PDB file of C-alpha atoms in Angstrom:
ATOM      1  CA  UNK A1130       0.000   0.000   0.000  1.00  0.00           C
ATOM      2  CA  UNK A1131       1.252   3.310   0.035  1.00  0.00           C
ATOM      3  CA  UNK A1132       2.971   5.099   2.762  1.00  0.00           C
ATOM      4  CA  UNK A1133       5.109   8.069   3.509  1.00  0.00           C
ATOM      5  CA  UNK A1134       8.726   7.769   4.891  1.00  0.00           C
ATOM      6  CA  UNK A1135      11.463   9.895   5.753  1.00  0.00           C
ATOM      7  CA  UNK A1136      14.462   9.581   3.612  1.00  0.00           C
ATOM      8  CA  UNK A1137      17.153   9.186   6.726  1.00  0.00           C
ATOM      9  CA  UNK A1138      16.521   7.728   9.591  1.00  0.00           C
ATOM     10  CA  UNK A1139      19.168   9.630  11.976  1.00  0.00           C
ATOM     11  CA  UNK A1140      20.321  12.786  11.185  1.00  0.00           C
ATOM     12  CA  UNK A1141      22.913  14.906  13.519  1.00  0.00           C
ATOM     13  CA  UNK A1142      23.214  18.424  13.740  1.00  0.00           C
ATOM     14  CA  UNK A1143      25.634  21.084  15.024  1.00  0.00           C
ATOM     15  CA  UNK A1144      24.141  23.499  17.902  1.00  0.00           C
ATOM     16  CA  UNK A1145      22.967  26.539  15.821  1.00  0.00           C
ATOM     17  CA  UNK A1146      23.626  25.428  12.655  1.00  0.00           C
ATOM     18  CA  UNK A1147      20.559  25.136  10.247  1.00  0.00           C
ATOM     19  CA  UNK A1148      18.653  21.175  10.305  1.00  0.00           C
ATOM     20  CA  UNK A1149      16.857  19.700   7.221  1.00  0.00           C
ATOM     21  CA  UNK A1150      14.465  16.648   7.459  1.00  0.00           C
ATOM     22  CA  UNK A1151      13.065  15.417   4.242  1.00  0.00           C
ATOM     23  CA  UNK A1152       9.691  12.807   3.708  1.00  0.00           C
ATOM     24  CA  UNK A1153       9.190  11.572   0.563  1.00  0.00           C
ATOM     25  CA  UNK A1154       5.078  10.223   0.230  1.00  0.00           C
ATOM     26  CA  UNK A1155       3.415   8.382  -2.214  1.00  0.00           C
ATOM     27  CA  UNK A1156      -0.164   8.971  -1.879  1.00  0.00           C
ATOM     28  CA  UNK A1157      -1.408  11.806  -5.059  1.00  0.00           C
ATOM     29  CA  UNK A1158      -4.566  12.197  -3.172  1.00  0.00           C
ATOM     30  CA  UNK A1159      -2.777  13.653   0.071  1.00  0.00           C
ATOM     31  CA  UNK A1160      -4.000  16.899   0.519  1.00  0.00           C
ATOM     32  CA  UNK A1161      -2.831  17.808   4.148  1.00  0.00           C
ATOM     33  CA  UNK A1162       1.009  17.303   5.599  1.00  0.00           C
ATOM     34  CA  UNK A1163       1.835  17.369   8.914  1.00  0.00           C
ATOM     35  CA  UNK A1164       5.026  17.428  10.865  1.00  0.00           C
ATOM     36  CA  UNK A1165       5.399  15.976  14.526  1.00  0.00           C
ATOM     37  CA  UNK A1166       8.223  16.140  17.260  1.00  0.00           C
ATOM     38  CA  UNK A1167       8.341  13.234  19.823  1.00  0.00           C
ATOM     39  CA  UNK A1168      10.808  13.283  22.759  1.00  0.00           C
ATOM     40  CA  UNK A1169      11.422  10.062  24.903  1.00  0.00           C
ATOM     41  CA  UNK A1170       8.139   9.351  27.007  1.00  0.00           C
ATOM     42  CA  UNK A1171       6.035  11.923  25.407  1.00  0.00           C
ATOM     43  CA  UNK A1172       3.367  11.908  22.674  1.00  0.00           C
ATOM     44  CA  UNK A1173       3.805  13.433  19.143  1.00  0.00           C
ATOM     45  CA  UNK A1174       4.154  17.254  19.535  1.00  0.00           C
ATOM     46  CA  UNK A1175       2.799  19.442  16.546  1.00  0.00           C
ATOM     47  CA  UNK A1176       5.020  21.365  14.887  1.00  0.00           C
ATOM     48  CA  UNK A1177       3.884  22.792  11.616  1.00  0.00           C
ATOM     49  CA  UNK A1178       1.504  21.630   9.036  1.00  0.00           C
ATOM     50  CA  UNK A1179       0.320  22.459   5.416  1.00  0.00           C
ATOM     51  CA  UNK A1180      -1.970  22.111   2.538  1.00  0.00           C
ATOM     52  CA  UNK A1181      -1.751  20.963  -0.844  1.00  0.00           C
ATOM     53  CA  UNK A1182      -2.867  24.150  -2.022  1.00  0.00           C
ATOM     54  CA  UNK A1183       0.322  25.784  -0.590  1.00  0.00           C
ATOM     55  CA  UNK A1184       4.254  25.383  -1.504  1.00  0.00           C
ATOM     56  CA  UNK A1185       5.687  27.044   1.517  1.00  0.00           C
ATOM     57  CA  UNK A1186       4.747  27.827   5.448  1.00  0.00           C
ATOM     58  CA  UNK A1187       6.640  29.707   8.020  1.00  0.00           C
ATOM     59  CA  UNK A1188       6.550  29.230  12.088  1.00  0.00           C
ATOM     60  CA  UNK A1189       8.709  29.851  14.482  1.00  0.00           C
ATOM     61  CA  UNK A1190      12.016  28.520  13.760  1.00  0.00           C
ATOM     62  CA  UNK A1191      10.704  26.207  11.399  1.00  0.00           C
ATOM     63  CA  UNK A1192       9.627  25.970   7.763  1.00  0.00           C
ATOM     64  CA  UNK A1193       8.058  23.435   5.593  1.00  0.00           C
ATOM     65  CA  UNK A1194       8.061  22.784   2.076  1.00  0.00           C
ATOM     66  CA  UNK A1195       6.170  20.969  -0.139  1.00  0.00           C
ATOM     67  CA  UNK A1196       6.890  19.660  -3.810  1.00  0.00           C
ATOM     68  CA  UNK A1197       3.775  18.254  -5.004  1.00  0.00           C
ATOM     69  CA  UNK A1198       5.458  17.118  -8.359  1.00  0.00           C
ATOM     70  CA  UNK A1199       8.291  14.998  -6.810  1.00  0.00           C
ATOM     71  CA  UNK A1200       5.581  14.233  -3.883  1.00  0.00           C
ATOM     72  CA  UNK A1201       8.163  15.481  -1.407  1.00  0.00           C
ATOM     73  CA  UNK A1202       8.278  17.304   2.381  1.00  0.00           C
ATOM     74  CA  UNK A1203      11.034  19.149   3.852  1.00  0.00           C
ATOM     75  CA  UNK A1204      11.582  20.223   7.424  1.00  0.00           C
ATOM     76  CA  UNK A1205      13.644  23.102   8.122  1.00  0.00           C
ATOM     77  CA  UNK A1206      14.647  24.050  11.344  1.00  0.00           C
ATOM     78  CA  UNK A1207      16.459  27.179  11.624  1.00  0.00           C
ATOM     79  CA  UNK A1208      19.588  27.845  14.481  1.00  0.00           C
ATOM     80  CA  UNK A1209      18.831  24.145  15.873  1.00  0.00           C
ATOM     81  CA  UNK A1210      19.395  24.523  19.374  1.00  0.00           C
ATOM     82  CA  UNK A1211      19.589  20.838  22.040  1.00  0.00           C
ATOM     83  CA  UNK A1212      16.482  21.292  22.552  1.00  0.00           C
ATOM     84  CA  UNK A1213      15.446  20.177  19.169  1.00  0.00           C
ATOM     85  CA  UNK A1214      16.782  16.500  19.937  1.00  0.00           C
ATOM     86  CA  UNK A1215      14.038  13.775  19.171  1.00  0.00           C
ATOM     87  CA  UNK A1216      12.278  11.809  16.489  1.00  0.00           C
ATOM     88  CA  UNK A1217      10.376  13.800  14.295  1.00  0.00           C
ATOM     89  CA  UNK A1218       7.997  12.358  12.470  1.00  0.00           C
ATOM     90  CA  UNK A1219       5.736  13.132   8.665  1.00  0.00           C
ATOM     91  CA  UNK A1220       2.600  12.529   8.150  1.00  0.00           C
ATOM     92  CA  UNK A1221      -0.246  13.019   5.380  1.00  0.00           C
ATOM     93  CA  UNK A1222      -3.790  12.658   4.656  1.00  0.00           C
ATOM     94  CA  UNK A1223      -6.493  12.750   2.289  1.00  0.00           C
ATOM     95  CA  UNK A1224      -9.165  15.092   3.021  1.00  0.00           C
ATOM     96  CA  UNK A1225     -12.244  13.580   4.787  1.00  0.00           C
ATOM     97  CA  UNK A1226     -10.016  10.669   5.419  1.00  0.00           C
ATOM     98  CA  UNK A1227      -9.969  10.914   9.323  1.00  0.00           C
ATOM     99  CA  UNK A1228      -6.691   9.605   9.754  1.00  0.00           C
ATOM    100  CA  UNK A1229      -2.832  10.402   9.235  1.00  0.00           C
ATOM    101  CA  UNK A1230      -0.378   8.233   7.957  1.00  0.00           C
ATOM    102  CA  UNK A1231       2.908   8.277   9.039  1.00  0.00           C
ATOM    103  CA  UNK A1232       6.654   7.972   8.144  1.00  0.00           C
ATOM    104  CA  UNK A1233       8.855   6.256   9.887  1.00  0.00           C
ATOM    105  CA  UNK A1234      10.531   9.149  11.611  1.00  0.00           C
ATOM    106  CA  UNK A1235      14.267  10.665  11.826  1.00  0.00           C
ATOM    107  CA  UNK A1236      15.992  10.543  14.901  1.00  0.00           C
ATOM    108  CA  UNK A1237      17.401  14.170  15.037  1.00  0.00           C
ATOM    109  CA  UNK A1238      20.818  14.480  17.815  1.00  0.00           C
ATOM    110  CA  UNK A1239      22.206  17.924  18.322  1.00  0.00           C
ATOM    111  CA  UNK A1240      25.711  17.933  19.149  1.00  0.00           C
ATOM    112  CA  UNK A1241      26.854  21.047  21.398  1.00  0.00           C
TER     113      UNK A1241
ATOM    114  CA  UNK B 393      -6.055  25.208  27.808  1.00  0.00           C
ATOM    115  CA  UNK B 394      -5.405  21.371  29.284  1.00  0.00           C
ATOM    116  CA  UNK B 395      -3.821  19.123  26.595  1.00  0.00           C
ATOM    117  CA  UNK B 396      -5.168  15.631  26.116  1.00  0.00           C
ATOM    118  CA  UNK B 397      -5.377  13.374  29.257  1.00  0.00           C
ATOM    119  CA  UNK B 398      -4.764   9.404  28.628  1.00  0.00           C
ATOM    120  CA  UNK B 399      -5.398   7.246  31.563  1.00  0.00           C
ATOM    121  CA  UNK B 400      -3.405   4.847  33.323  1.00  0.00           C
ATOM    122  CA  UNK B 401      -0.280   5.874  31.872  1.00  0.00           C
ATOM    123  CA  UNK B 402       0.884   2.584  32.272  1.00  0.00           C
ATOM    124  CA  UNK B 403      -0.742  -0.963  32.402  1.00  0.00           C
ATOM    125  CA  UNK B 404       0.668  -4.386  32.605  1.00  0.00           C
ATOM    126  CA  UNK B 405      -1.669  -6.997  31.650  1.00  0.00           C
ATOM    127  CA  UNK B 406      -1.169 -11.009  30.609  1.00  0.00           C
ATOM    128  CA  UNK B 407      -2.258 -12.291  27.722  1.00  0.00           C
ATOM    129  CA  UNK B 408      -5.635 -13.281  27.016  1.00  0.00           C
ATOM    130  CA  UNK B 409      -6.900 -10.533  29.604  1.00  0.00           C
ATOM    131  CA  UNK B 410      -8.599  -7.953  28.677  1.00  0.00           C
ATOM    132  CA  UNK B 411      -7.838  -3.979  28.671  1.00  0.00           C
ATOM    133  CA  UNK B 412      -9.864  -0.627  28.740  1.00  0.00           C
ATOM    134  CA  UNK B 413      -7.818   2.895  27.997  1.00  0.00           C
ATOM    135  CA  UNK B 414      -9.345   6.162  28.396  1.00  0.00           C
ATOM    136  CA  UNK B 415      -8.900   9.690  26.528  1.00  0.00           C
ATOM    137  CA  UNK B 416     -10.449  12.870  27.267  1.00  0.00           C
ATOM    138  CA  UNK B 417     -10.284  15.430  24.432  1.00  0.00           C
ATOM    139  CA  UNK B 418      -8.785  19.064  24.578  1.00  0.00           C
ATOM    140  CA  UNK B 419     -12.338  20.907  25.334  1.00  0.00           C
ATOM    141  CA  UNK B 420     -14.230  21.784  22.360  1.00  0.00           C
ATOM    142  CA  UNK B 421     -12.305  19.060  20.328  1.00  0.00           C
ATOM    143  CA  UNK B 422     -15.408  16.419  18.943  1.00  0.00           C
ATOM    144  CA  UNK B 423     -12.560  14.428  17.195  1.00  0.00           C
ATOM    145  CA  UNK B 424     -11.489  11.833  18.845  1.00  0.00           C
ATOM    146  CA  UNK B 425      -8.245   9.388  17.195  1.00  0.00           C
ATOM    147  CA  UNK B 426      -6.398   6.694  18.572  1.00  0.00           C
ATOM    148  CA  UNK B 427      -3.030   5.290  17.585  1.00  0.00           C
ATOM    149  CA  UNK B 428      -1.010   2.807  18.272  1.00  0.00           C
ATOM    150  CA  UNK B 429       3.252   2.782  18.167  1.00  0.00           C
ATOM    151  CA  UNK B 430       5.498   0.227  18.339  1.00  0.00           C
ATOM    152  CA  UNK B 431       9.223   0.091  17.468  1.00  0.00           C
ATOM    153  CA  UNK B 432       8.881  -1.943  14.718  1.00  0.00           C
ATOM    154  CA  UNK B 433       5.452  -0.567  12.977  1.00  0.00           C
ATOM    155  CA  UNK B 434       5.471   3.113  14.060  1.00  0.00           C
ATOM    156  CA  UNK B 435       2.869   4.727  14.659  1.00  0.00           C
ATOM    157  CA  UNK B 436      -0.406   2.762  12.898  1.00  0.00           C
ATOM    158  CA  UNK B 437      -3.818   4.357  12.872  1.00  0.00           C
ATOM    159  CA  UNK B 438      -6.685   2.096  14.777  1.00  0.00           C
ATOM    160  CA  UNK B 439      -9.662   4.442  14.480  1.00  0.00           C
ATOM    161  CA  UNK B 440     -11.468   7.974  14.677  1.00  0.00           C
ATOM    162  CA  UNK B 441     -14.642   8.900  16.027  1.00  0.00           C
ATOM    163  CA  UNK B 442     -16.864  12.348  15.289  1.00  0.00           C
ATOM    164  CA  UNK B 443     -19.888  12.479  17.152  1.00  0.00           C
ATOM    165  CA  UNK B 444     -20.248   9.439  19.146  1.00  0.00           C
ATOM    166  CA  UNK B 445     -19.574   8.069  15.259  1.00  0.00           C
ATOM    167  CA  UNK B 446     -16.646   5.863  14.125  1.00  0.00           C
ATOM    168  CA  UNK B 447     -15.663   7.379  10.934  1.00  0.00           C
ATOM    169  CA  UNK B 448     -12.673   5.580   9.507  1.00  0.00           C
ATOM    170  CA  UNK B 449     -11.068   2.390  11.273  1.00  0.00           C
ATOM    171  CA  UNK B 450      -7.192   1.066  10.411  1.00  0.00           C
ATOM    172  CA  UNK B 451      -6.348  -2.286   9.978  1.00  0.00           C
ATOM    173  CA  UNK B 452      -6.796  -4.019  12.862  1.00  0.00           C
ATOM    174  CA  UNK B 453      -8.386  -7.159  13.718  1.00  0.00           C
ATOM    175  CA  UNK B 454     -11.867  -7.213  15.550  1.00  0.00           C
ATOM    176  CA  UNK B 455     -10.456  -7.418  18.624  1.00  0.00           C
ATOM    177  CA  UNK B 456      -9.425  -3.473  18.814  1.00  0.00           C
ATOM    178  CA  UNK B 457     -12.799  -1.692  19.206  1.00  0.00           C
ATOM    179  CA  UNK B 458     -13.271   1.677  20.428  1.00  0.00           C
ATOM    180  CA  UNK B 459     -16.221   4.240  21.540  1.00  0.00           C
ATOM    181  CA  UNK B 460     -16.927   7.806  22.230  1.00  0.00           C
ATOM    182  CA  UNK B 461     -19.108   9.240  25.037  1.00  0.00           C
ATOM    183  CA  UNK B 462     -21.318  12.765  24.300  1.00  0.00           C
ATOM    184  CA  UNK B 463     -19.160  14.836  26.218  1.00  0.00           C
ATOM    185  CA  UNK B 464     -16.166  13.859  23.212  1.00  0.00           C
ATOM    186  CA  UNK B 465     -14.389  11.329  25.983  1.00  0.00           C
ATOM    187  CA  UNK B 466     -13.424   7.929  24.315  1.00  0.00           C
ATOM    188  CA  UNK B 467     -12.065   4.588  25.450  1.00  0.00           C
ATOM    189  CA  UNK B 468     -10.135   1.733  23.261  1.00  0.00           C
ATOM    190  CA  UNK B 469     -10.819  -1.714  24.180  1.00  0.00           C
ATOM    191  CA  UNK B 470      -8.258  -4.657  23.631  1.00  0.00           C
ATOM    192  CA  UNK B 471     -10.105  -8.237  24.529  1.00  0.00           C
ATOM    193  CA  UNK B 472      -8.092 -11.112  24.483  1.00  0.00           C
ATOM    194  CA  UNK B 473      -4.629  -9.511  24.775  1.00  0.00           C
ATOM    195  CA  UNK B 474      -1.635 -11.179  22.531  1.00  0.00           C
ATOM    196  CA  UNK B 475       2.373 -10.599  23.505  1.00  0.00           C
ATOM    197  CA  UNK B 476       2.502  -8.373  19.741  1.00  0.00           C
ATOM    198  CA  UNK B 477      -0.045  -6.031  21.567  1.00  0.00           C
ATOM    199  CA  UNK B 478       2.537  -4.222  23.385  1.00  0.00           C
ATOM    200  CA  UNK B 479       2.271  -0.771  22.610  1.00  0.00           C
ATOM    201  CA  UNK B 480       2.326   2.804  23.067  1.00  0.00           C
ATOM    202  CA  UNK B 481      -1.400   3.955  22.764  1.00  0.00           C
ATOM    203  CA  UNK B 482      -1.839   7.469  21.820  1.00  0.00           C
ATOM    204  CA  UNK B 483      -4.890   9.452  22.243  1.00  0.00           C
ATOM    205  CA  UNK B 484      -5.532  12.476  19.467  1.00  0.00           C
ATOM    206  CA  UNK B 485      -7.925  15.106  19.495  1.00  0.00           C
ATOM    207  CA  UNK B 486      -9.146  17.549  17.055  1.00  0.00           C
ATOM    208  CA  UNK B 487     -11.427  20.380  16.103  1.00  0.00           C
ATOM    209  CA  UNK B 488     -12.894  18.100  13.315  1.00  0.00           C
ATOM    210  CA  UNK B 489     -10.918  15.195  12.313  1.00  0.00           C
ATOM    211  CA  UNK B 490      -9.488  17.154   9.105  1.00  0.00           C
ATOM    212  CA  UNK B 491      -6.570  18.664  10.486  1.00  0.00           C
ATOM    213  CA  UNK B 492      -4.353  19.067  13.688  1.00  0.00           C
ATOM    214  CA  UNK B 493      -4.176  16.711  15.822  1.00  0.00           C
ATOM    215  CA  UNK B 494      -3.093  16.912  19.088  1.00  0.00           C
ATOM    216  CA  UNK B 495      -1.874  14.086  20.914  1.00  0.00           C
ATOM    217  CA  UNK B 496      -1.908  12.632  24.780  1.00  0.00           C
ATOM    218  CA  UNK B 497       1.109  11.138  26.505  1.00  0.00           C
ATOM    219  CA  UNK B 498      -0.551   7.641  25.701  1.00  0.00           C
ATOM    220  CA  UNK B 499      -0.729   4.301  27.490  1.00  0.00           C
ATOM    221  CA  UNK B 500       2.462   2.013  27.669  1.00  0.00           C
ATOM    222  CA  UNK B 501       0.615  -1.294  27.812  1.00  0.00           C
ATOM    223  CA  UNK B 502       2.891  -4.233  28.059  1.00  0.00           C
ATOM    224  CA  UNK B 503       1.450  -7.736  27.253  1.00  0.00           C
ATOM    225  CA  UNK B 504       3.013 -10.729  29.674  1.00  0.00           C
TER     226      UNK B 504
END
């Protein structure tokens, strides 16, 4: 069936230098993408999310892009501080589908 | 605003028991979505409810059933408990199901 993934499973990171986490899906009919932090012994966290009908969102610290026509998500998180350690996780849905499907998740470590 | 609450936070059953896990929903949240994670699956979707309605169910066998009070509150129910159901059980909520989710801590349930 088809499912979305993450393209690396680990990824480390300098303290303040700039962190990129990519999701490839294969689903056409997504039409909402979602990004999630976990930390140890804690539940998904949300983080930023966007719809098909956009290319590009800001938050704090963080950015997401979407390429509809390579069916790819990006993470970017901006001056990564330790803070940002965990798994972070993609997910995407149809609309009026209820439910998200995830990737696998990248285990992000930020090295002081 | 109080996030969502999953209760216990940790249960140790043996197998062929059975098992009950609760989840009350951010207020105003009629959405209701419950996952289930495991190191080797991820995170895999079990079911959503709208209304006191189940609106999309994952692939699960019959003995994962669910149900959601008025008031938003649901409970998951696990009869005849296997060692493979070991899990982390998260707890979502939502304004509608369509976007957003927020998640509990979840229930570590370990199977003996």
């Amino acid at each position: 069936g088809e499912s979305v993934g993450l393209h690396l499973p680990t990824l480390s990171v300098q303290e303040g230098d700039n962190s990129i986490i990519n999701c490839a899906y294969s689903n056409s009919a997504s039409d909402y993408f979602i990004w999630y932090k976990q930390e140890s012994g804690k539940g998904p966290q949300f983080i930023i999310d966007i719809r098909s009908n956009m290319d590009k969102r800001q938050g704090q610290r963080v950015t997401v892009l979407l390429n509809k026509t390579v069916k790819h998500l990006s993470l970017q998180i901006a001056a990564t501080q330790p803070g940002d350690s965990a798994v972070y996780f993609c997910a995407e849905s149809p609309l009026g589908d209820y439910k998200l499907s995830f990737g696998a998740g990248t285990t992000v470590t930020v090295r002081a | 605003k109080a996030g969502v609450t999953q209760t216990p936070r940790y249960l140790i059953k043996t197998r062929g028991q059975q098992v009950t896990l609760s989840c009350s929903p951010i207020s105003g949240h009629r959405s209701v979505s419950w996952y289930q994670q495991t190191p080797g699956q991820g995170l895999q979707f079990l079911f959503e409810y709208f209304s006191e309605t189940q609106r999309n169910k994952g692939n699960f066998p019959g003995r994962f059933s669910g149900r959601q009070f008025s008031n938003s509150r649901s409970e998951m129910n696990v009869s005849t408990l296997e060692l493979g159901d070991s899990a982390l059980y998260l707890c979502a909520s939502s304004l509608d199901g369509n976007e957003k989710l927020f998640f509990g801590s979840g229930t570590q349930l370990s199977v003996l």
